[in-house]
């Protein structure tokens, strides 16, 4: 499902104009992104958590050039679904 499809679904279910829904969805995504950039996790009860994971420095090999490289420590964004979310997906139910 694309962002446009999400906007269309929300607009049809709520009766709110698509332009307003698109602005709200964009604002939500910007807030989540800004929070993760600031190393702050975002918790949405019943849905899940957008979290920042820390990756340690590690040594890897570039097999095409046959050299060893060091990948520095870094952080990555991640999503951890809520237990009810996981169970709903497993069961195939929408609520």
PDB file of C-alpha atoms in Angstrom:
ATOM      1  CA  UNK A   1       0.000   0.000   0.000  1.00  0.00           C
ATOM      2  CA  UNK A   2       1.365   3.403  -0.956  1.00  0.00           C
ATOM      3  CA  UNK A   3       1.062   6.725   0.863  1.00  0.00           C
ATOM      4  CA  UNK A   4      -1.504   7.883  -1.708  1.00  0.00           C
ATOM      5  CA  UNK A   5      -3.599   4.780  -1.077  1.00  0.00           C
ATOM      6  CA  UNK A   6      -3.416   5.369   2.679  1.00  0.00           C
ATOM      7  CA  UNK A   7      -4.550   8.978   2.177  1.00  0.00           C
ATOM      8  CA  UNK A   8      -7.450   7.801   0.002  1.00  0.00           C
ATOM      9  CA  UNK A   9      -8.525   5.171   2.549  1.00  0.00           C
ATOM     10  CA  UNK A  10      -8.436   7.608   5.470  1.00  0.00           C
ATOM     11  CA  UNK A  11     -10.267  10.293   3.486  1.00  0.00           C
ATOM     12  CA  UNK A  12     -13.032   7.873   2.488  1.00  0.00           C
ATOM     13  CA  UNK A  13     -13.419   6.507   6.031  1.00  0.00           C
ATOM     14  CA  UNK A  14     -13.416   9.896   7.794  1.00  0.00           C
ATOM     15  CA  UNK A  15     -14.956  12.194   5.197  1.00  0.00           C
ATOM     16  CA  UNK A  16     -12.028  14.611   5.568  1.00  0.00           C
ATOM     17  CA  UNK A  17     -10.635  16.216   2.406  1.00  0.00           C
ATOM     18  CA  UNK A  18      -7.705  14.322   0.831  1.00  0.00           C
ATOM     19  CA  UNK A  19      -5.484  17.409   0.919  1.00  0.00           C
ATOM     20  CA  UNK A  20      -5.927  17.735   4.692  1.00  0.00           C
ATOM     21  CA  UNK A  21      -5.356  14.007   5.226  1.00  0.00           C
ATOM     22  CA  UNK A  22      -2.187  14.152   3.106  1.00  0.00           C
ATOM     23  CA  UNK A  23      -0.891  17.070   5.203  1.00  0.00           C
ATOM     24  CA  UNK A  24      -1.608  15.161   8.424  1.00  0.00           C
ATOM     25  CA  UNK A  25       0.123  12.009   7.154  1.00  0.00           C
ATOM     26  CA  UNK A  26       3.148  14.057   6.019  1.00  0.00           C
ATOM     27  CA  UNK A  27       3.285  15.869   9.380  1.00  0.00           C
ATOM     28  CA  UNK A  28       3.124  12.538  11.229  1.00  0.00           C
ATOM     29  CA  UNK A  29       5.980  11.093   9.185  1.00  0.00           C
ATOM     30  CA  UNK A  30       8.055  14.259   9.683  1.00  0.00           C
ATOM     31  CA  UNK A  31       7.539  14.129  13.461  1.00  0.00           C
ATOM     32  CA  UNK A  32       8.558  10.459  13.635  1.00  0.00           C
ATOM     33  CA  UNK A  33      11.619  11.139  11.491  1.00  0.00           C
ATOM     34  CA  UNK A  34      12.636  14.206  13.525  1.00  0.00           C
ATOM     35  CA  UNK A  35      12.243  12.308  16.803  1.00  0.00           C
ATOM     36  CA  UNK A  36      14.407   9.430  15.581  1.00  0.00           C
ATOM     37  CA  UNK A  37      17.048  11.867  14.307  1.00  0.00           C
ATOM     38  CA  UNK A  38      17.147  13.294  17.853  1.00  0.00           C
ATOM     39  CA  UNK A  39      17.591   9.723  19.192  1.00  0.00           C
ATOM     40  CA  UNK A  40      14.087   9.759  20.743  1.00  0.00           C
ATOM     41  CA  UNK A  41      11.898   6.684  20.333  1.00  0.00           C
ATOM     42  CA  UNK A  42       8.232   7.024  19.333  1.00  0.00           C
ATOM     43  CA  UNK A  43       5.698   4.778  21.111  1.00  0.00           C
ATOM     44  CA  UNK A  44       2.176   4.282  19.717  1.00  0.00           C
ATOM     45  CA  UNK A  45       0.181   2.116  22.117  1.00  0.00           C
ATOM     46  CA  UNK A  46      -1.534  -0.768  20.337  1.00  0.00           C
ATOM     47  CA  UNK A  47       0.396  -0.139  17.114  1.00  0.00           C
ATOM     48  CA  UNK A  48       4.124  -0.305  17.814  1.00  0.00           C
ATOM     49  CA  UNK A  49       7.322   1.603  18.421  1.00  0.00           C
ATOM     50  CA  UNK A  50       9.661   3.424  16.098  1.00  0.00           C
ATOM     51  CA  UNK A  51      13.035   2.972  17.771  1.00  0.00           C
ATOM     52  CA  UNK A  52      16.679   3.775  17.180  1.00  0.00           C
ATOM     53  CA  UNK A  53      18.953   0.730  17.245  1.00  0.00           C
ATOM     54  CA  UNK A  54      22.670   1.006  17.851  1.00  0.00           C
ATOM     55  CA  UNK A  55      24.971  -1.133  15.725  1.00  0.00           C
ATOM     56  CA  UNK A  56      28.459  -1.877  16.986  1.00  0.00           C
ATOM     57  CA  UNK A  57      31.590  -1.489  14.886  1.00  0.00           C
ATOM     58  CA  UNK A  58      32.387  -4.641  12.933  1.00  0.00           C
ATOM     59  CA  UNK A  59      34.891  -6.053  10.478  1.00  0.00           C
ATOM     60  CA  UNK A  60      33.617  -7.263   7.108  1.00  0.00           C
ATOM     61  CA  UNK A  61      35.085  -8.486   3.834  1.00  0.00           C
ATOM     62  CA  UNK A  62      34.611  -7.116   0.353  1.00  0.00           C
ATOM     63  CA  UNK A  63      34.887 -10.413  -1.516  1.00  0.00           C
ATOM     64  CA  UNK A  64      35.052  -8.825  -4.973  1.00  0.00           C
ATOM     65  CA  UNK A  65      38.221  -6.871  -4.060  1.00  0.00           C
ATOM     66  CA  UNK A  66      39.426  -9.373  -1.441  1.00  0.00           C
ATOM     67  CA  UNK A  67      39.943  -6.714   1.241  1.00  0.00           C
ATOM     68  CA  UNK A  68      38.879  -6.380   4.848  1.00  0.00           C
ATOM     69  CA  UNK A  69      36.940  -3.259   5.790  1.00  0.00           C
ATOM     70  CA  UNK A  70      35.774  -1.840   9.092  1.00  0.00           C
ATOM     71  CA  UNK A  71      32.172  -0.738   9.331  1.00  0.00           C
ATOM     72  CA  UNK A  72      31.951   1.972  12.002  1.00  0.00           C
ATOM     73  CA  UNK A  73      29.400   1.984  14.813  1.00  0.00           C
ATOM     74  CA  UNK A  74      26.135   3.597  13.714  1.00  0.00           C
ATOM     75  CA  UNK A  75      22.449   3.897  14.504  1.00  0.00           C
ATOM     76  CA  UNK A  76      19.519   2.776  12.355  1.00  0.00           C
ATOM     77  CA  UNK A  77      15.764   3.350  12.577  1.00  0.00           C
ATOM     78  CA  UNK A  78      13.606   0.326  13.298  1.00  0.00           C
ATOM     79  CA  UNK A  79       9.949  -0.523  13.880  1.00  0.00           C
ATOM     80  CA  UNK A  80       8.808  -2.945  16.551  1.00  0.00           C
ATOM     81  CA  UNK A  81       5.101  -3.842  16.263  1.00  0.00           C
ATOM     82  CA  UNK A  82       2.936  -4.087  19.372  1.00  0.00           C
ATOM     83  CA  UNK A  83       1.891  -7.522  20.587  1.00  0.00           C
ATOM     84  CA  UNK A  84      -1.740  -6.905  19.581  1.00  0.00           C
ATOM     85  CA  UNK A  85      -0.565  -5.793  16.118  1.00  0.00           C
ATOM     86  CA  UNK A  86       1.432  -9.020  15.648  1.00  0.00           C
ATOM     87  CA  UNK A  87      -1.449 -11.173  16.845  1.00  0.00           C
ATOM     88  CA  UNK A  88      -3.924  -9.414  14.512  1.00  0.00           C
ATOM     89  CA  UNK A  89      -1.635 -10.035  11.528  1.00  0.00           C
ATOM     90  CA  UNK A  90      -1.173 -13.683  12.512  1.00  0.00           C
ATOM     91  CA  UNK A  91      -4.918 -14.193  12.900  1.00  0.00           C
ATOM     92  CA  UNK A  92      -5.733 -12.235   9.759  1.00  0.00           C
ATOM     93  CA  UNK A  93      -8.205 -10.006  11.615  1.00  0.00           C
ATOM     94  CA  UNK A  94      -8.541  -6.248  11.268  1.00  0.00           C
ATOM     95  CA  UNK A  95      -9.419  -5.512  14.901  1.00  0.00           C
TER      96      UNK A  95
END
